[in-house]
Amino acid sequence: MKHTYVSPKSYLYTIMHDAMHTLCIARFPQYITDSDSLSFEVEAKQIASFGDYSSNAAFALARIVKEHPSELAQLLAQTIREKNDPALERVEIAGGGFLNFFLTPSFLYTTLSRMQIVAQRPIKSKRVIIEFSSPNVAKPMHVGHLRATILGDFLSRLYTHQGYTVIAWNHLGDWGTQFGKLLVAYKRWGHKDIVEKNPIAELLTLYILFHDKVKEDPSLEDAAREEFKKLEMGDVQNRALWKWIVTVSLDEFKKTYALLNISFTHIVGESFYEPLLAPFLEKLQAEGIAQQSEGAWIIPLQQEGLPPALIAKSDGATLYMTRDIVSLSYRIKKEHPIKILYVVGNEQQLHFKQLFALNTLLHITDIPLEHVGFGAVLDTTGKKFATREGRIVSAQDLIDQVIAAARAVVSEKQQHIAAQKKERIATTVGIGSLKYNLLKDNRTSDIIFDPQRMLSLGGNSFSYVQYTYARLARILKKTTRIVRGRPNSLDERDWDMIKIILQFDDALTVCMDTSSAHQLTDYLFLLANKINAFYEVTPVLSDDNAGRKAARLYVLRKAAHVLATGLELLGTTPLDQI
Ligand code: ARG
C-alpha cells in the first residue's frame, strides 16, 4: 500500500474529529451533526511538557453540549486512548480542558520519511488568477509596487507549489487622462533622444513640468483634455507617441522583473479594454443601472453601505473603475479561474470593495474575489519615501541600494573569490534579503525599508536562513549515500528538529489561508534556530555510531530540503556556498 504524507497536525485533527464523533454517538447523540461541523484548533507546542500538539476541542464541544470542558476532555482522552493509535505515546489533560498529545518516535520518523517536499502535481481545473505589480507607465515603479510585486510573486509560487495552475496577471496602468498632459508636455518641451536614454525618469520630469507650467497657464489643461480626446479617437500621431511611451516604460519594468526573477503570464494594459467600454456603458445606461449625476455616470451602492461608483466622467471619459469591471469579466471569460486575488496596497481598499459590490450587482461572477491588501513601506525615519524635491523614489533605486549594501558585506567577507562570482553572490544576497524583508512582517503592517538592517546576519533574515542552509549543504556534500538510518539512537535535540521539519506543510497551509508570507519566514527562522542549536553541540560526521550518523544525515537532508524549498517559495535563491 502506498502511504501518502499527512502532517502530524492534520493527522491529529482527524483523530480529534473521530473521537468527537464517537463520543457524541455514545453520550450526546442529539448533537452529532453539530459536533461534526465544530471548529477547533490543533496547535504545535514549543514547550515539551505541554506535549507536541495541543487541542482546544473540549472547549468547543462544551459550548454545544453544555458540559464542563474538563469532563469532556477526560471523556475525549478516554475515547482516544481506547483506539490505541500507534502515533500516540500518550494524551494528557491540562489547563482545565486542553488535550496535549505526545507522539511516538516511530510515528514521527515514518512521517518524516514520507514527507515529499516537492510541488504537488498541477491540477488543470484549479486555475487561479493572481494579479500583482501593476505599475503605471511613464512613472517609476514605487516601493508600494515593489511590495506588491514580491508578495504577489510569493503567492504565485505558493499556489503553484500547492497544485494550482497560476495565471500571473499584470494590470498595467497605461491609460487615463494623465496621458493628455504627458502628450502636451512631450510635444512642447520633450526630446526623443533624451527620453530614450532614460525613459521613465525623463517622462516623469515632463509630467512634473506640465504641473508647474499649468499654474501660470491654465489653458494647458484644455490642451491636455484635447490631446487625450485625440488619443481616444485614434489620432495617428498621438497613438504612435503613446505606444512608444508604453514600450519604453515596459522595457524598463521588464529589466526590473528580470533582476527580481519574476515573470507574468499576461501583461495586459488598461488600454486593452478601451474598445469594450462604450458598449458596456451603453448597456448599463439602457438598463437604468448607471445613473446620471451632475453630468457624470454613477452606479449607486448605498445598499452595500458604499459611496457610488463613478464609471464615466461628464466629458464621457471612462475611469479606472470602469476598466476594472470590464477587465474582470474579460479575465473570467478568458481564463475560467476558480478564484482571483488582487495584490494591491491597502489604500485601494475602498476601490476593491466597490469593485466587488459591482460584481455582485452586475452578476459577473460567483467565484471568490479577494483583495490582498498590504501596509505602506516607509523610509528609515518612518515617513513616506520621497526624494528631497518630493519626487517618488523608484523601486529600481531601492533595489540598487540593497544590492550595494550586499556588495559591501560580500567583499568584506570573501576577499579571495573572483570579482564576477562575487557580484553574482552580492546580487543573490541583495535580492534575497530584499524579498525576505518585505515578506517577513504581517502583510497589513506598515514596514520600514532599511537596506543596512536587511543585510544583517542576526535574527530573522535571509542571510541567517541562507547561512544555515549553506552550513547543512557543506555537511551533506561530504556524504555520498544517505539512508534512513536507525532513529532509536537519536536524542532530544534530533527529535526537536524533526518535529519542526514536520510543521512545514502546516506553515504553507496557513500562508494559503491568509494570503500572507510571514508565517513561512517565521517557520524558516524557527527551523534554522533548531538546526543551529542542534549542530552547535552534536557532532554528526565524526560520530562512530553508524546507525545514528546515518539517521542524523537523513534528518539533516530533509531539513536542508525544507529550507531550500522555503527560500525558493519566497522567490529567493538558496546558495550552497556563501
Ligand atoms: N496601476 C494601479 C496603481 O499603481 C494599480 C492597479 C491595481 N489593480 C487593479 N486591478 N485595479 O495604483
Coordinates of C-alpha atoms and ligand atoms in Angstrom, one line a residue:
M1 CA 0.0 0.0 0.0
K2 CA 1.3 3.4 -0.9
H3 CA 1.1 5.8 2.0
T4 CA 0.6 9.5 1.3
Y5 CA 2.0 12.1 3.6
V6 CA -0.2 13.8 6.2
S7 CA 1.4 16.2 8.6
P8 CA 1.2 15.3 12.3
K9 CA -1.1 18.3 12.8
S10 CA -3.6 17.1 10.2
Y11 CA -3.3 13.6 11.4
L12 CA -4.2 14.7 15.0
Y13 CA -7.0 16.8 13.6
T14 CA -8.6 13.7 12.1
I15 CA -8.1 11.8 15.4
M16 CA -9.8 14.5 17.3
H17 CA -12.6 14.7 14.9
D18 CA -13.2 10.9 15.0
A19 CA -13.1 11.0 18.8
M20 CA -15.7 13.7 19.0
H21 CA -17.9 11.8 16.7
T22 CA -17.5 8.5 18.6
L23 CA -18.1 10.3 21.9
C24 CA -21.3 12.0 20.6
I25 CA -22.7 8.7 19.3
A26 CA -22.2 7.2 22.8
R27 CA -23.1 10.1 25.0
F28 CA -24.7 13.0 23.1
P29 CA -26.5 11.5 20.1
Q30 CA -28.6 14.6 19.6
Y31 CA -25.5 16.7 18.9
I32 CA -23.8 14.5 16.3
T33 CA -24.4 16.8 13.3
D34 CA -23.4 19.9 15.3
S35 CA -20.3 18.3 16.6
D36 CA -19.3 17.2 13.1
S37 CA -19.2 20.8 11.9
L38 CA -17.5 22.1 15.1
S39 CA -14.4 24.2 14.6
F40 CA -11.5 23.7 16.9
E41 CA -7.7 24.0 16.8
V42 CA -4.8 21.7 16.9
E43 CA -1.6 23.6 17.6
A44 CA 2.1 22.7 17.8
K45 CA 3.6 23.4 21.2
Q46 CA 7.1 24.8 21.8
I47 CA 7.3 23.7 25.4
A48 CA 7.9 19.9 25.7
S49 CA 5.8 19.4 28.9
F50 CA 2.7 20.6 27.0
G51 CA 3.1 17.8 24.5
D52 CA 3.9 18.1 20.9
Y53 CA 0.5 19.3 19.9
S54 CA -2.5 20.6 21.9
S55 CA -6.2 20.9 21.1
N56 CA -9.0 23.1 22.5
A57 CA -11.6 20.7 21.1
A58 CA -13.2 20.0 24.6
F59 CA -13.9 23.7 24.9
A60 CA -15.6 23.8 21.5
L61 CA -17.7 20.8 22.3
A62 CA -18.6 22.2 25.7
R63 CA -20.3 25.1 24.1
I64 CA -22.8 22.9 22.3
V65 CA -23.3 20.0 24.7
K66 CA -23.3 22.3 27.8
E67 CA -20.9 20.2 29.9
H68 CA -17.7 21.1 31.7
P69 CA -14.7 21.2 29.3
S70 CA -12.5 19.3 31.8
E71 CA -15.0 16.5 32.0
L72 CA -15.4 16.4 28.2
A73 CA -11.6 16.4 27.9
Q74 CA -11.5 13.3 30.2
L75 CA -14.1 11.6 28.0
L76 CA -12.3 12.5 24.8
A77 CA -8.9 11.4 26.1
Q78 CA -10.5 8.1 27.1
T79 CA -12.1 7.7 23.7
I80 CA -8.7 8.4 22.0
R81 CA -6.8 6.0 24.3
E82 CA -9.3 3.2 23.5
K83 CA -8.4 3.5 19.8
N84 CA -4.8 2.7 20.6
D85 CA -3.4 4.7 17.8
P86 CA 0.3 3.9 17.2
A87 CA 1.0 7.6 16.6
L88 CA 0.3 8.5 20.2
E89 CA 2.6 7.9 23.1
R90 CA 0.1 9.5 25.4
V91 CA -2.6 12.1 25.8
E92 CA -2.8 14.4 28.8
I93 CA -5.2 17.0 30.0
A94 CA -4.1 20.4 31.2
G95 CA -5.4 23.9 31.8
G96 CA -9.0 22.9 32.6
G97 CA -9.7 21.0 29.3
F98 CA -6.8 21.2 26.8
L99 CA -5.7 17.9 25.3
N100 CA -2.0 17.5 25.0
F101 CA -0.6 15.0 22.6
F102 CA 2.8 13.3 22.8
L103 CA 3.7 11.5 19.6
T104 CA 5.7 8.3 19.3
P105 CA 9.2 8.4 17.7
S106 CA 8.3 5.8 15.2
F107 CA 5.3 7.8 14.0
L108 CA 7.4 10.9 13.7
Y109 CA 10.2 9.2 11.8
T110 CA 7.9 7.3 9.5
T111 CA 6.0 10.6 8.8
L112 CA 9.3 12.3 8.1
S113 CA 10.3 9.6 5.6
R114 CA 7.0 10.1 3.8
M115 CA 7.4 13.8 3.5
Q116 CA 8.0 14.7 -0.1
I117 CA 8.9 18.5 0.0
V118 CA 8.1 18.8 -3.7
A119 CA 5.4 20.8 -5.6
Q120 CA 2.1 19.0 -6.0
R121 CA 1.1 18.0 -9.4
P122 CA -0.8 20.8 -11.1
I123 CA -4.5 20.2 -11.4
K124 CA -5.8 21.8 -14.6
S125 CA -9.1 22.8 -13.2
K126 CA -7.6 24.6 -10.2
R127 CA -6.9 27.8 -12.0
V128 CA -6.3 31.0 -10.0
I129 CA -5.5 34.4 -11.3
I130 CA -3.1 36.3 -9.1
E131 CA -2.9 40.0 -10.1
F132 CA 0.2 41.8 -8.9
S133 CA 2.7 44.6 -9.5
S134 CA 0.5 46.6 -12.0
P135 CA 2.7 49.7 -12.2
N136 CA 1.8 52.8 -14.2
V137 CA 3.7 53.5 -17.4
A138 CA 5.7 56.8 -17.7
K139 CA 6.2 56.8 -14.0
P140 CA 8.6 54.8 -11.9
M141 CA 7.5 51.7 -10.1
H142 CA 7.5 52.8 -6.4
V143 CA 8.1 51.0 -3.2
G144 CA 4.4 50.1 -2.9
H145 CA 4.5 48.4 -6.3
L146 CA 7.7 46.6 -5.1
R147 CA 5.9 45.1 -2.1
A148 CA 3.0 44.1 -4.3
T149 CA 5.4 42.5 -6.8
I150 CA 7.3 40.5 -4.3
L151 CA 4.2 39.4 -2.3
G152 CA 2.3 38.5 -5.5
D153 CA 5.2 36.5 -6.8
F154 CA 5.4 34.6 -3.5
L155 CA 1.7 33.8 -3.7
S156 CA 2.1 32.6 -7.2
R157 CA 4.9 30.3 -6.2
L158 CA 3.0 29.1 -3.2
Y159 CA -0.2 28.3 -5.2
T160 CA 1.8 26.6 -7.9
H161 CA 3.5 24.5 -5.2
Q162 CA 0.1 23.5 -3.8
G163 CA -1.0 22.2 -7.2
Y164 CA -2.8 25.2 -8.7
T165 CA -2.4 26.5 -12.2
V166 CA -1.5 30.1 -11.6
I167 CA -2.1 32.9 -14.1
A168 CA 0.1 35.7 -13.0
W169 CA -1.6 38.9 -14.2
N170 CA -0.1 42.4 -14.5
H171 CA -2.8 45.1 -15.0
L172 CA -0.5 47.7 -16.4
G173 CA -1.7 51.3 -15.9
D174 CA -1.3 52.6 -19.5
W175 CA -4.4 54.6 -19.9
G176 CA -6.1 57.7 -18.5
T177 CA -6.4 61.4 -18.8
Q178 CA -2.8 61.9 -17.5
F179 CA -1.6 60.9 -20.9
G180 CA -3.2 64.1 -22.3
K181 CA -0.9 66.0 -20.0
L182 CA 2.1 64.0 -20.9
L183 CA 1.5 64.4 -24.6
V184 CA 1.2 68.2 -24.2
A185 CA 4.5 68.2 -22.2
Y186 CA 6.3 66.0 -24.6
K187 CA 5.2 67.8 -27.7
R188 CA 6.2 71.2 -26.3
W189 CA 9.3 70.5 -24.2
G190 CA 10.4 66.9 -24.8
H191 CA 13.2 65.4 -26.8
K192 CA 13.1 61.9 -28.2
D193 CA 16.8 61.1 -27.6
I194 CA 16.8 62.4 -24.0
V195 CA 13.7 60.3 -23.2
E196 CA 15.2 57.3 -24.9
K197 CA 18.3 57.4 -22.8
N198 CA 16.4 57.4 -19.5
P199 CA 12.7 56.9 -20.4
I200 CA 10.8 56.7 -17.1
A201 CA 12.8 59.4 -15.3
E202 CA 12.5 61.8 -18.2
L203 CA 8.8 61.2 -18.7
L204 CA 8.3 61.9 -15.1
T205 CA 10.2 65.1 -15.4
L206 CA 8.0 66.2 -18.3
Y207 CA 4.9 65.3 -16.3
I208 CA 6.1 67.4 -13.4
L209 CA 7.0 70.2 -15.7
F210 CA 3.4 70.2 -17.0
H211 CA 2.1 70.6 -13.5
D212 CA 4.5 73.6 -12.9
K213 CA 3.6 75.3 -16.1
V214 CA -0.1 74.9 -15.7
K215 CA 0.0 77.1 -12.7
E216 CA 0.9 80.0 -14.9
D217 CA -1.1 78.9 -17.9
P218 CA -4.3 77.2 -17.0
S219 CA -5.2 76.8 -20.7
L220 CA -2.8 73.9 -20.7
E221 CA -5.5 71.8 -19.0
D222 CA -7.7 72.3 -22.0
A223 CA -4.9 71.4 -24.3
A224 CA -4.3 68.2 -22.3
R225 CA -8.0 67.3 -22.5
E226 CA -7.9 67.9 -26.2
E227 CA -4.8 65.7 -26.6
F228 CA -6.4 62.8 -24.7
K229 CA -9.6 63.1 -26.7
K230 CA -7.5 62.8 -29.8
L231 CA -5.7 59.8 -28.4
E232 CA -9.0 58.2 -27.6
M233 CA -10.3 58.9 -31.1
G234 CA -7.3 57.1 -32.6
D235 CA -5.3 60.1 -33.8
V236 CA -2.3 58.6 -35.6
Q237 CA 0.4 60.8 -34.2
N238 CA -0.9 60.6 -30.6
R239 CA -1.4 56.9 -30.8
A240 CA 2.2 56.4 -32.0
L241 CA 3.6 58.6 -29.3
W242 CA 1.6 56.8 -26.6
K243 CA 2.6 53.4 -27.9
W244 CA 6.2 54.5 -27.8
I245 CA 5.8 55.7 -24.2
V246 CA 4.3 52.4 -23.2
T247 CA 7.1 50.4 -24.9
V248 CA 10.0 52.3 -23.5
S249 CA 8.4 52.2 -20.0
L250 CA 7.7 48.5 -20.2
D251 CA 11.2 47.7 -21.3
E252 CA 12.4 49.3 -18.1
F253 CA 9.9 47.4 -16.0
K254 CA 11.0 44.2 -17.6
K255 CA 14.6 44.8 -16.6
T256 CA 13.5 45.2 -13.0
Y257 CA 11.4 42.0 -13.2
A258 CA 14.3 40.1 -14.7
L259 CA 16.6 41.2 -11.9
L260 CA 14.0 40.1 -9.4
N261 CA 13.4 36.8 -11.3
I262 CA 9.7 37.5 -11.5
S263 CA 7.6 36.7 -14.5
F264 CA 4.0 37.1 -15.7
T265 CA 1.6 35.0 -17.7
H266 CA -0.1 38.1 -19.1
I267 CA 0.7 41.8 -19.0
V268 CA -2.5 43.5 -20.1
G269 CA -2.6 47.3 -20.2
E270 CA -5.8 49.1 -19.1
S271 CA -5.9 50.5 -22.7
F272 CA -6.8 47.0 -23.9
Y273 CA -10.3 47.4 -22.5
E274 CA -10.9 50.7 -24.3
P275 CA -13.0 49.2 -27.2
L276 CA -15.1 47.3 -24.8
L277 CA -16.1 50.2 -22.6
A278 CA -18.6 52.1 -24.8
P279 CA -20.9 49.1 -25.4
F280 CA -20.6 48.2 -21.7
L281 CA -21.6 51.7 -20.6
E282 CA -24.5 51.9 -23.1
K283 CA -25.9 48.6 -21.7
L284 CA -25.8 49.9 -18.2
Q285 CA -27.4 53.1 -19.2
A286 CA -30.1 51.4 -21.1
E287 CA -30.9 49.1 -18.2
G288 CA -31.0 52.0 -15.9
I289 CA -28.3 50.6 -13.7
A290 CA -26.0 53.5 -14.4
Q291 CA -27.5 56.9 -13.4
Q292 CA -26.6 60.4 -14.3
S293 CA -25.4 62.6 -11.6
E294 CA -24.1 66.1 -12.2
G295 CA -23.3 65.1 -15.8
A296 CA -21.3 62.1 -14.7
W297 CA -22.4 58.5 -14.7
I298 CA -22.5 56.6 -11.5
I299 CA -23.8 53.3 -10.0
P300 CA -25.3 53.8 -6.6
L301 CA -24.0 51.3 -4.0
Q302 CA -25.7 52.6 -0.8
Q303 CA -27.4 49.2 -0.3
E304 CA -23.9 47.9 0.3
G305 CA -23.1 50.8 2.5
L306 CA -20.6 52.2 0.0
P307 CA -20.3 55.5 -1.9
P308 CA -21.5 55.4 -5.5
A309 CA -19.0 54.1 -8.1
L310 CA -18.1 56.7 -10.7
I311 CA -18.0 55.0 -14.1
A312 CA -17.8 57.8 -16.6
K313 CA -17.0 61.5 -16.3
S314 CA -19.2 64.2 -17.7
D315 CA -17.0 64.5 -20.8
G316 CA -17.6 60.8 -21.4
A317 CA -14.0 59.7 -20.4
T318 CA -14.1 56.4 -18.7
L319 CA -12.4 55.6 -15.5
Y320 CA -10.1 53.2 -13.6
M321 CA -13.2 51.5 -12.1
T322 CA -14.8 51.0 -15.4
R323 CA -11.8 49.4 -16.8
D324 CA -11.5 47.2 -13.7
I325 CA -15.1 45.8 -14.1
V326 CA -14.6 45.1 -17.8
S327 CA -11.3 43.6 -17.1
L328 CA -12.9 41.3 -14.5
S329 CA -15.4 39.9 -17.0
Y330 CA -12.6 39.5 -19.6
R331 CA -10.5 37.6 -17.1
I332 CA -13.3 35.3 -16.3
K333 CA -14.1 34.5 -19.9
K334 CA -10.5 34.1 -20.9
E335 CA -9.1 32.1 -18.1
H336 CA -12.0 30.4 -16.3
P337 CA -10.4 30.8 -12.9
I338 CA -11.9 29.5 -9.7
K339 CA -10.6 32.5 -7.7
I340 CA -8.9 35.8 -8.3
L341 CA -6.5 37.6 -5.9
Y342 CA -5.7 41.3 -6.3
V343 CA -2.5 42.1 -4.6
V344 CA -2.8 45.9 -4.3
G345 CA -2.0 48.2 -1.3
N346 CA -4.4 48.9 1.5
E347 CA -5.0 52.5 0.2
Q348 CA -7.2 51.0 -2.5
Q349 CA -9.4 49.1 -0.2
L350 CA -12.5 51.2 -1.0
H351 CA -11.9 50.7 -4.7
F352 CA -11.9 47.0 -4.3
K353 CA -15.0 47.0 -2.0
Q354 CA -16.8 48.9 -4.7
L355 CA -15.5 46.7 -7.5
F356 CA -16.6 43.5 -5.7
A357 CA -20.0 45.1 -4.9
L358 CA -20.4 46.0 -8.6
N359 CA -19.5 42.4 -9.5
T360 CA -22.4 41.2 -7.3
L361 CA -24.8 43.8 -8.7
L362 CA -23.9 43.1 -12.3
H363 CA -23.7 39.3 -11.8
I364 CA -20.3 38.9 -13.4
T365 CA -19.0 36.0 -11.4
D366 CA -19.7 33.9 -8.3
I367 CA -16.1 32.9 -7.8
P368 CA -14.3 34.3 -4.7
L369 CA -12.5 37.6 -5.4
E370 CA -10.0 38.7 -2.8
H371 CA -8.3 42.0 -2.3
V372 CA -4.9 41.1 -0.8
G373 CA -4.1 44.4 0.7
F374 CA -0.9 45.4 2.5
G375 CA 0.6 48.2 4.5
A376 CA 2.9 51.0 3.5
V377 CA 6.7 50.8 3.1
L378 CA 8.3 53.7 4.9
D379 CA 11.8 55.2 4.9
T380 CA 14.1 54.9 8.0
T381 CA 12.6 58.0 9.5
G382 CA 9.1 56.4 9.3
K383 CA 8.0 58.7 6.5
K384 CA 6.7 58.1 3.0
F385 CA 9.5 57.6 0.5
A386 CA 10.3 60.7 -1.4
T387 CA 13.4 62.5 -2.8
R388 CA 14.3 65.9 -1.4
E389 CA 12.3 67.5 -4.2
G390 CA 9.3 65.5 -3.2
R391 CA 9.6 63.1 -6.1
I392 CA 8.8 59.4 -6.0
V393 CA 11.8 57.1 -5.2
S394 CA 11.9 54.4 -7.8
A395 CA 11.8 50.8 -6.9
Q396 CA 14.9 50.2 -9.0
D397 CA 16.9 52.7 -7.0
L398 CA 15.9 50.9 -3.8
I399 CA 16.8 47.6 -5.2
D400 CA 20.2 49.0 -6.3
Q401 CA 20.7 50.3 -2.7
V402 CA 20.2 46.8 -1.3
I403 CA 22.5 45.2 -3.8
A404 CA 25.1 47.8 -3.0
A405 CA 24.8 47.0 0.7
A406 CA 25.1 43.3 -0.1
R407 CA 28.2 44.0 -2.2
A408 CA 29.9 45.7 0.7
V409 CA 29.2 42.7 3.0
V410 CA 30.3 40.2 0.4
S411 CA 33.6 41.8 -0.5
E412 CA 34.5 42.2 3.2
K413 CA 33.9 38.5 3.9
Q414 CA 35.0 36.9 0.7
Q415 CA 38.3 38.5 -0.2
H416 CA 39.5 35.5 -2.1
I417 CA 36.9 34.9 -4.7
A418 CA 36.7 36.2 -8.3
A419 CA 35.1 39.5 -8.9
Q420 CA 32.4 38.1 -11.2
K421 CA 31.4 35.5 -8.8
K422 CA 31.4 38.0 -6.0
E423 CA 29.0 40.2 -8.0
R424 CA 26.7 37.2 -8.6
I425 CA 26.6 36.4 -4.9
A426 CA 26.0 40.1 -4.0
T427 CA 23.0 40.2 -6.3
T428 CA 21.6 36.9 -5.0
V429 CA 22.1 38.0 -1.4
G430 CA 20.8 41.5 -2.0
I431 CA 17.6 40.4 -3.8
G432 CA 17.1 37.6 -1.3
S433 CA 17.4 40.0 1.6
L434 CA 15.1 42.5 0.0
K435 CA 12.4 39.9 -0.6
Y436 CA 12.7 38.2 2.7
N437 CA 12.5 41.5 4.4
L438 CA 9.4 42.7 2.6
L439 CA 7.7 39.3 3.3
K440 CA 8.6 38.7 6.9
D441 CA 6.1 41.1 8.5
N442 CA 2.4 40.8 8.8
R443 CA 1.2 41.9 5.5
T444 CA -1.2 44.6 6.8
S445 CA 1.5 46.3 8.9
D446 CA 3.5 49.3 7.7
I447 CA 7.2 48.4 7.4
I448 CA 10.5 50.3 7.3
F449 CA 12.8 49.9 4.4
D450 CA 16.4 49.9 5.6
P451 CA 19.0 48.3 3.4
Q452 CA 21.6 48.1 6.1
R453 CA 19.3 46.2 8.5
M454 CA 18.1 43.9 5.8
L455 CA 21.6 42.6 5.4
S456 CA 22.3 41.9 9.0
L457 CA 23.1 38.3 9.7
G458 CA 21.4 38.2 13.1
G459 CA 17.8 37.5 13.7
N460 CA 15.0 36.6 11.3
S461 CA 16.7 37.4 8.0
F462 CA 17.5 35.9 4.6
S463 CA 21.2 35.8 5.5
Y464 CA 20.6 33.8 8.6
V465 CA 18.4 31.2 7.0
Q466 CA 20.7 31.1 4.0
Y467 CA 23.8 30.7 6.2
T468 CA 22.1 27.8 8.0
Y469 CA 21.2 26.2 4.6
A470 CA 24.8 26.6 3.4
R471 CA 26.1 25.0 6.6
L472 CA 23.9 21.9 6.0
A473 CA 24.9 21.8 2.4
R474 CA 28.5 21.7 3.4
I475 CA 28.0 18.7 5.6
L476 CA 25.8 16.9 3.2
K477 CA 28.3 17.3 0.4
K478 CA 30.7 15.2 2.3
T479 CA 28.4 12.2 2.3
T480 CA 27.8 10.1 -0.7
R481 CA 24.9 7.9 0.2
I482 CA 22.1 8.8 2.6
V483 CA 20.0 6.0 4.0
R484 CA 17.2 6.1 6.6
G485 CA 19.4 5.0 9.5
R486 CA 18.4 4.0 12.9
P487 CA 16.2 6.5 14.7
N488 CA 16.2 4.8 18.1
S489 CA 19.6 6.2 18.8
L490 CA 18.6 9.8 18.3
D491 CA 18.3 12.2 21.2
E492 CA 16.1 15.1 22.4
R493 CA 17.6 17.7 20.0
D494 CA 17.2 15.4 17.0
W495 CA 13.5 14.9 17.8
D496 CA 13.1 18.6 18.4
M497 CA 14.4 19.3 14.9
I498 CA 12.3 16.5 13.4
K499 CA 9.1 17.9 14.9
I500 CA 9.8 21.3 13.4
I501 CA 10.6 19.9 10.0
L502 CA 7.2 18.2 10.1
Q503 CA 5.5 21.5 10.5
F504 CA 6.5 22.8 7.1
D505 CA 3.2 21.9 5.3
D506 CA 1.2 23.4 8.1
A507 CA 3.1 26.7 7.7
L508 CA 2.3 26.6 4.0
T509 CA -1.4 25.9 4.7
V510 CA -1.6 29.0 7.0
C511 CA 0.0 31.1 4.3
M512 CA -2.5 29.9 1.8
D513 CA -5.4 30.6 4.2
T514 CA -4.3 34.1 5.0
S515 CA -2.7 35.0 1.7
S516 CA 0.5 36.0 3.5
A517 CA 4.1 35.0 3.9
H518 CA 5.2 35.9 7.4
Q519 CA 4.2 32.5 8.8
L520 CA 6.6 30.9 6.4
T521 CA 9.5 33.2 7.3
D522 CA 8.7 32.7 11.0
Y523 CA 8.8 29.0 10.4
L524 CA 12.1 29.0 8.5
F525 CA 13.6 31.2 11.2
L526 CA 12.4 28.7 13.9
L527 CA 13.8 25.7 11.9
A528 CA 17.1 27.5 11.4
N529 CA 17.4 28.1 15.1
K530 CA 16.7 24.5 15.9
I531 CA 19.3 23.3 13.3
N532 CA 21.9 25.6 14.7
A533 CA 21.2 24.7 18.3
F534 CA 21.5 21.1 17.3
Y535 CA 24.6 21.5 15.3
E536 CA 26.4 23.5 18.0
V537 CA 26.6 20.5 20.3
T538 CA 26.1 17.4 18.2
P539 CA 28.9 16.0 16.2
V540 CA 27.5 14.4 13.1
L541 CA 30.2 13.4 10.7
S542 CA 32.6 12.2 13.3
D543 CA 30.0 10.0 15.1
D544 CA 31.2 6.4 15.3
N545 CA 27.7 5.0 15.9
A546 CA 27.0 4.3 12.2
G547 CA 23.2 3.9 12.6
R548 CA 22.9 7.2 14.4
K549 CA 25.1 9.0 12.0
A550 CA 23.0 7.8 9.1
A551 CA 19.8 8.8 10.8
R552 CA 21.2 12.3 11.5
L553 CA 22.3 12.8 8.0
Y554 CA 18.9 11.7 6.8
V555 CA 17.2 14.2 9.1
L556 CA 19.6 17.0 8.1
R557 CA 19.0 16.3 4.4
K558 CA 15.3 16.7 5.0
A559 CA 16.0 19.9 6.9
A560 CA 18.1 21.3 4.1
H561 CA 15.5 20.4 1.6
V562 CA 12.8 22.2 3.6
L563 CA 15.0 25.3 4.0
A564 CA 15.8 25.4 0.3
T565 CA 12.2 24.9 -0.7
G566 CA 11.0 27.6 1.7
L567 CA 13.6 30.0 0.3
E568 CA 12.6 29.2 -3.2
L569 CA 8.9 29.8 -2.4
L570 CA 9.9 33.2 -1.1
G571 CA 11.4 33.8 -4.5
T572 CA 14.9 33.8 -3.2
T573 CA 17.8 31.6 -4.3
P574 CA 19.4 29.3 -1.8
L575 CA 23.2 29.2 -2.2
D576 CA 25.3 26.1 -1.4
Q577 CA 28.2 28.3 -0.6
I578 CA 28.4 31.7 0.8
Ligands
ARG1 N1 -1.9 50.8 -11.5 C1 -2.5 50.9 -10.2 C2 -1.7 51.8 -9.3 O1 -0.5 51.8 -9.5 C3 -2.7 49.6 -9.5 C4 -3.7 48.7 -10.3 C5 -4.3 47.7 -9.3 N2 -5.1 46.7 -9.9 C6 -6.4 46.8 -10.3 N3 -7.0 45.8 -10.9 N4 -7.0 48.0 -10.1 O2 -2.2 52.4 -8.4

